[in-house]
Short mmCIF file of C-alpha atoms and ligand atoms in Angstrom, two decimals:
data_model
loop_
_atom_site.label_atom_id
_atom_site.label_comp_id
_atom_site.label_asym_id
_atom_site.label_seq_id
_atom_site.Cartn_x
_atom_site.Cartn_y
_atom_site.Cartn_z
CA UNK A 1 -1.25 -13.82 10.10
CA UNK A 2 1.26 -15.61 7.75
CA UNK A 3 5.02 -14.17 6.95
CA UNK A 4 6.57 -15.52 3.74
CA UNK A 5 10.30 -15.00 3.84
CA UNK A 6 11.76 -13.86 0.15
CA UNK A 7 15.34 -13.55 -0.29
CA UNK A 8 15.70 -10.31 -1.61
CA UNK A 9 13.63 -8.10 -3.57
CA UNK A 10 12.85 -9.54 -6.89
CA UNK A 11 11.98 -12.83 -4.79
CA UNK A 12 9.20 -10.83 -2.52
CA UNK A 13 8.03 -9.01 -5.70
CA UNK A 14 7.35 -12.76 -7.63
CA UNK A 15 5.82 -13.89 -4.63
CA UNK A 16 3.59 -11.20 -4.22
CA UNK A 17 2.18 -11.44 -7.57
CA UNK A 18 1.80 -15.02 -7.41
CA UNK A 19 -0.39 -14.13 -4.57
CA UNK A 20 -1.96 -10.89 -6.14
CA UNK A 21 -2.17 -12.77 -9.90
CA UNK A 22 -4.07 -16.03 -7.84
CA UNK A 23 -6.85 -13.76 -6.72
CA UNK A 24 -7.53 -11.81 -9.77
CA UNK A 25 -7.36 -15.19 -11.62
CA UNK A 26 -10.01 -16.94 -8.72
CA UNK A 27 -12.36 -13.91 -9.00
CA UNK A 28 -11.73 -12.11 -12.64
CA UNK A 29 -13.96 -9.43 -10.91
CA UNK A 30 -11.82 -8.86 -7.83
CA UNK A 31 -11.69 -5.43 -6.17
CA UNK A 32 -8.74 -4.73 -5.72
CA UNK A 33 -7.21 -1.92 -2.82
CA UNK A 34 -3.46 -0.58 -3.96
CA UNK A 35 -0.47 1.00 -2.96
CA UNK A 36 2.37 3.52 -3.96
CA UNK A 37 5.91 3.53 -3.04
CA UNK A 38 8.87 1.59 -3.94
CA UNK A 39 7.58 -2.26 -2.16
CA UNK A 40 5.16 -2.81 -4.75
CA UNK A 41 6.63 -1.27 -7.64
CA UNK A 42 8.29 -5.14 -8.43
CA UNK A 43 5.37 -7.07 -8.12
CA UNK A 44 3.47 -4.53 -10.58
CA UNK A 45 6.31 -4.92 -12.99
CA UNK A 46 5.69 -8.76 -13.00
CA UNK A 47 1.45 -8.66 -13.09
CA UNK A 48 2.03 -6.26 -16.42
CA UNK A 49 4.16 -9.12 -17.72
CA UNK A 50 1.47 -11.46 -16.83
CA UNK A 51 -0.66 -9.44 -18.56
CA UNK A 52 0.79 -8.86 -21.96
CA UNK A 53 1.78 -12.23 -22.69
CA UNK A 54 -1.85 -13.12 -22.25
CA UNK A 55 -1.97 -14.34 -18.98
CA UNK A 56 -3.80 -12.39 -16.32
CA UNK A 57 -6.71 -10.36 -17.37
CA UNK A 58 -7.72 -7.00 -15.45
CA UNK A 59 -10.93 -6.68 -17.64
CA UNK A 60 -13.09 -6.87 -14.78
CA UNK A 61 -10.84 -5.09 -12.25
CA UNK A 62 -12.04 -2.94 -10.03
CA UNK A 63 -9.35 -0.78 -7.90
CA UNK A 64 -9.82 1.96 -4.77
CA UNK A 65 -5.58 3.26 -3.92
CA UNK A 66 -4.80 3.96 -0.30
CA UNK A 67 -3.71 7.62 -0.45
CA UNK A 68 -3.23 10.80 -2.15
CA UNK A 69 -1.18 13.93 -1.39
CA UNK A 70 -3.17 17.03 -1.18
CA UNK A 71 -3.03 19.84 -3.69
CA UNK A 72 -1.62 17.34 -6.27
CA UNK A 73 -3.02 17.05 -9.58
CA UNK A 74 -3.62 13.31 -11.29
CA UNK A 75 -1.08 15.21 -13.71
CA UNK A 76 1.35 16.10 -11.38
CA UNK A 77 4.31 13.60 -11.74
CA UNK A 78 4.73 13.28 -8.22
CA UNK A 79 1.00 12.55 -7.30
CA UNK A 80 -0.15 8.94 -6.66
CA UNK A 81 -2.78 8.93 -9.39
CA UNK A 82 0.35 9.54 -11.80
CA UNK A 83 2.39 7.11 -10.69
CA UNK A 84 -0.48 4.15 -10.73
CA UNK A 85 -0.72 5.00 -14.17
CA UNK A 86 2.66 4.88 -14.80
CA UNK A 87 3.46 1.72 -13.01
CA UNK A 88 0.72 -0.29 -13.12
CA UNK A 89 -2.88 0.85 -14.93
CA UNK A 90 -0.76 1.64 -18.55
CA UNK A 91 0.45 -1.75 -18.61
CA UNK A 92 -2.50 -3.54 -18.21
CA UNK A 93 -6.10 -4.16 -19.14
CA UNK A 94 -7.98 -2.66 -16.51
CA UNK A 95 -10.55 -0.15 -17.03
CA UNK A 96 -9.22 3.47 -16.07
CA UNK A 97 -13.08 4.62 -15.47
CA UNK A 98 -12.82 1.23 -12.81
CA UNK A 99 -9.47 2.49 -10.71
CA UNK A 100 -9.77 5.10 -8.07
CA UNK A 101 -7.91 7.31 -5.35
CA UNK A 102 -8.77 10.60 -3.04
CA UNK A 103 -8.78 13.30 -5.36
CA UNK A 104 -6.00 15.37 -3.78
CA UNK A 105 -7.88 18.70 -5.80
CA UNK A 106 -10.45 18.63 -3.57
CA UNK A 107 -9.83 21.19 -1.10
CA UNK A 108 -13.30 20.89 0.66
CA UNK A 109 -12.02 17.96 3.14
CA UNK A 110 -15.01 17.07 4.50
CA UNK A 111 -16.23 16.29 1.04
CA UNK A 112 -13.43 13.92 -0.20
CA UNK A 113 -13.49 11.65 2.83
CA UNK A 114 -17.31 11.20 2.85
CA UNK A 115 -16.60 10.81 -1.01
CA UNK A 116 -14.23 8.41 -1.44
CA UNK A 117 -15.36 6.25 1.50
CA UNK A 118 -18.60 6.15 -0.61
CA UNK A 119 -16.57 5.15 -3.00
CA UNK A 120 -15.30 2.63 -1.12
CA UNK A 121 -18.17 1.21 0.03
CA UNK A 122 -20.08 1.22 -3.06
CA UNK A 123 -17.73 -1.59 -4.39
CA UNK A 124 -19.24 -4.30 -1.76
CA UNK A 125 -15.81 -4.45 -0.17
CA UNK A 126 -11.99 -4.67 -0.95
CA UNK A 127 -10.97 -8.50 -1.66
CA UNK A 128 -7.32 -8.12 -1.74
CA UNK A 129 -5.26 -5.05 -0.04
CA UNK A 130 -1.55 -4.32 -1.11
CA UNK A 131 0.40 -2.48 1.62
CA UNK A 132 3.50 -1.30 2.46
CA UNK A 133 4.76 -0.44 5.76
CA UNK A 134 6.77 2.62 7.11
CA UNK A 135 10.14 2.91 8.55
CA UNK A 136 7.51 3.70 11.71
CA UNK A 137 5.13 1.41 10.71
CA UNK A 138 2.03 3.16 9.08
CA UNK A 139 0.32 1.72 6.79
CA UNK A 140 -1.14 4.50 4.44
CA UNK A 141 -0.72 7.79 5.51
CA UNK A 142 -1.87 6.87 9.06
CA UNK A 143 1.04 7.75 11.04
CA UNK A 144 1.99 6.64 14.50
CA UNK A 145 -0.74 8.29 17.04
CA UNK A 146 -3.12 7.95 20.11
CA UNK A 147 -6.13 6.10 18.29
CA UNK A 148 -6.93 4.24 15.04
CA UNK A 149 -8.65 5.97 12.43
CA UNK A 150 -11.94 3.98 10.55
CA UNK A 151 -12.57 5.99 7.74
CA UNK A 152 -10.59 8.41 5.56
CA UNK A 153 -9.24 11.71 6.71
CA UNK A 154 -6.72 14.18 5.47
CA UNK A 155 -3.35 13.58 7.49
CA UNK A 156 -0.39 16.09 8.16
CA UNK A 157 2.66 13.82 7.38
CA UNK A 158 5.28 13.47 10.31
CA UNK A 159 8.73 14.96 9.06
CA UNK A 160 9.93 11.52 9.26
CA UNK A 161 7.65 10.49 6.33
CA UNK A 162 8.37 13.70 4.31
CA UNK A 163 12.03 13.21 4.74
CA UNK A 164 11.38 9.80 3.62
CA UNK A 165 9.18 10.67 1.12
CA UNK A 166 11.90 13.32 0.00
CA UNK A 167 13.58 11.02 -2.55
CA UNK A 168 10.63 11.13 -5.31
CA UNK A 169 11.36 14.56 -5.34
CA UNK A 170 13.60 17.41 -6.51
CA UNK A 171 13.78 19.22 -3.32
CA UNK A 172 12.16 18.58 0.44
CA UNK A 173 10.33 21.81 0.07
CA UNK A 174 8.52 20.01 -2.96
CA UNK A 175 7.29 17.14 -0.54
CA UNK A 176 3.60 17.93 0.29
CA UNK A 177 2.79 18.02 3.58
CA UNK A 178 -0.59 16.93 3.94
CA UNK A 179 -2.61 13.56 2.21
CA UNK A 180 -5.89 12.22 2.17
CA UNK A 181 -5.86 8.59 3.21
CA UNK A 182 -7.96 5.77 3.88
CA UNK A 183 -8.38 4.79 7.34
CA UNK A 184 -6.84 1.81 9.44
CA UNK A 185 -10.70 0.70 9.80
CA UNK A 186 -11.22 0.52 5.74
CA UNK A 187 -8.14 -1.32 5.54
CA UNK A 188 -8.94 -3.77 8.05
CA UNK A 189 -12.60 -4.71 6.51
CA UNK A 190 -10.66 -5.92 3.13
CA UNK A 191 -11.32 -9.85 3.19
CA UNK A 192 -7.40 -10.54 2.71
CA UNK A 193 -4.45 -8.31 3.04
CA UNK A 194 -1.32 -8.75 1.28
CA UNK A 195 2.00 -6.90 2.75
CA UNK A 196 5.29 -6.21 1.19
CA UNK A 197 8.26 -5.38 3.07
CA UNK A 198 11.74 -5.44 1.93
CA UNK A 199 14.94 -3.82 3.07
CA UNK A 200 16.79 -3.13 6.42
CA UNK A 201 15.05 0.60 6.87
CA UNK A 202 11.83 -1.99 7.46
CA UNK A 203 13.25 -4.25 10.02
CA UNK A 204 12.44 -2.36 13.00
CA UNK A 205 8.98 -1.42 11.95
CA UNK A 206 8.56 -5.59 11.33
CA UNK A 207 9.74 -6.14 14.50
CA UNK A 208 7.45 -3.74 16.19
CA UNK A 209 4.12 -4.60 13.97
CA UNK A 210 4.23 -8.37 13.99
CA UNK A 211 6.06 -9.27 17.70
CA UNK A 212 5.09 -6.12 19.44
CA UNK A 213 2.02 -5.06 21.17
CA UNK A 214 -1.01 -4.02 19.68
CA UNK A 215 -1.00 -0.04 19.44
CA UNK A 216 -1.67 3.10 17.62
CA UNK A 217 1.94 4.09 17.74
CA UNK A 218 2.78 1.47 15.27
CA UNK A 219 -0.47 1.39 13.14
CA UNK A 220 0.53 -1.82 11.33
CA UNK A 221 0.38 -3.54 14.66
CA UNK A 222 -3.28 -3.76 13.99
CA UNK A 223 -3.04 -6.59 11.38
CA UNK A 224 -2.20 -8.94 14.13
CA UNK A 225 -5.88 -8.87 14.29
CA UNK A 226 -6.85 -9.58 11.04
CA UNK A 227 -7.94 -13.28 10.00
CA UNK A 228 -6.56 -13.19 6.25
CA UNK A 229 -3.01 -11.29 6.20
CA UNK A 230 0.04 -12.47 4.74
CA UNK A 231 3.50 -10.89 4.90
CA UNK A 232 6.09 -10.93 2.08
CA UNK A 233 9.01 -9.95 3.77
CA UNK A 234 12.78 -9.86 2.67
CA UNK A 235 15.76 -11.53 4.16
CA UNK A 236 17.05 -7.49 4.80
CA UNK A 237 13.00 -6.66 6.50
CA UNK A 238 13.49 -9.94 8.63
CA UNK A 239 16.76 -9.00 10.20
CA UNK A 240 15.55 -8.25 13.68
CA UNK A 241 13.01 -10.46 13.57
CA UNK A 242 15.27 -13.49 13.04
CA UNK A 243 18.08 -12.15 15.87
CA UNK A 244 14.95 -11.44 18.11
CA UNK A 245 12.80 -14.97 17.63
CA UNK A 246 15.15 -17.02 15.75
CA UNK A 247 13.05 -19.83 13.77
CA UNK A 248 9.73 -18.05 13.93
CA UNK A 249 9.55 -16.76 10.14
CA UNK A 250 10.16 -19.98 8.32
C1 LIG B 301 1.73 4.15 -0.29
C2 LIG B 301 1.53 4.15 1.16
C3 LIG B 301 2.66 4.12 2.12
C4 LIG B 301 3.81 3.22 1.69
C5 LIG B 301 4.93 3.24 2.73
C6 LIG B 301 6.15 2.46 2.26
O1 LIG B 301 0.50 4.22 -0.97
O2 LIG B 301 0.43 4.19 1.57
O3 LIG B 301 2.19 3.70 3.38
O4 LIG B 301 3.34 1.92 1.51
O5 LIG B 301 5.31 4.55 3.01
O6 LIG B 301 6.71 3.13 1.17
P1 LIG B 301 7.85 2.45 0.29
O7 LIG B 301 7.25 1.26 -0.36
O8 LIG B 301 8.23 3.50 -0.72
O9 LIG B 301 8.95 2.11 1.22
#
């Protein structure tokens, strides 16, 4: 496990794509796994620059997302399939018919797990996962609990995550309260893992993944275990971590 220290957000974003841009460009064909939220929304910004000037080329891209809320259409503005295409997929030359996420439609549960972790699977493998990390430290939608999940399930989000989640949308009655999301397992067969944390709201959950002890309460705690994952973290994320184990994040 490797923690880059960025200064502040823009910083962490460059990084990140450097890392993200390095793979595509080493294996044009790359499958990569994604994530929503506000972490990666910087780093997207600068692989679409990439991109368009002729850069980085997404032709061969394949792409599976972490999550989806239930009952949300891809044309819902709030659903993840929307924003992917807003902030990412529109801007670039990937294949739409190549990118994929739970279909949050599907009301048949059952279904849509053993579906998309078919999907999953039928790619040969994630090469590169983008994460972000919870105030609580999930990583998807798997929230703090007694076990680790392999595959992917349909989660009821903890009010903590809806109230977090509340900001995207008009009011916190809006917020959906359940997702499908890939499991801890899925994420942890992806050959390298590539984390983005910024912001003081993330320094306890840093704190608790990366120098705590390995457990289902703080679901991100499981990447200590993983041979290829590295950690772009903010000045703001490393807070505790530097008051806590000064000199340990370079
Ligand atoms: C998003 C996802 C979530 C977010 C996390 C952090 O697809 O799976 O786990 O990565 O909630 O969200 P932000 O980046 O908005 O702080």
């Amino acid at each position: 496990m490797r923690i880059i220290r960025a200064k502040d957000y823009e910083d962490m974003s460059k990084k990140a794509a450097i890392i993200l841009g390095a793979q595509v460009a080493m294996k044009p064909d790359s499958v990569l796994g994604l994530a929503t939220g506000s972490s990666p929304v910087g780093m997207y910004q600068q692989l679409i620059a990439w991109n368009q000037a002729g850069d980085l080329d997404f032709s061969q891209v394949k792409s599976v997302n972490l999550d989806e809320y239930f009952g949300l259409t891809a044309q819902n503005d709030q659903s993840y399939a929307y924003f992917m295409y807003h902030n990412l997929f529109k801007g670039i030359n990937i294949d739409l018919k190549n990118t994929h996420l739970p279909d949050g439609t599907n009301p048949d549960i059952a279904a849509e797990c053993a579906r998309y972790d078919a999907v999953i699977d039928s790619m040969g493998g994630v090469d590169l996962q983008v994460l972000g990390i919870g105030g609580n430290g999930h990583i998807a939608f798997n929230e703090p609990a007694d076990c680790f999940k392999m595959g992917t399930h349909c989660v009821t989000l903890t009010q903590k995550t809806i109230e977090a989640n509340a900001r995207f949308f008009d009011r916190i009655e809006d917020v959906p309260t359940k997702a499908y999301t890939m499991g801890v397992g899925s994420i942890m067969k992806a050959k390298k893992i590539l984390m983005v944390v910024n912001g003081e709201a993330k320094a306890q959950a840093m704190l608790d993944s990366f120098f705590g002890d390995i457990t289902p309460q703080v679901q991100a705690s499981i990447l200590q275990m993983h041979n290829d994952c590295v950690v772009v973290a903010d000045e703001a994320a490393l807070k505790l971590v530097d008051e806590k184990f000064p000199g340990a994040v370079k």
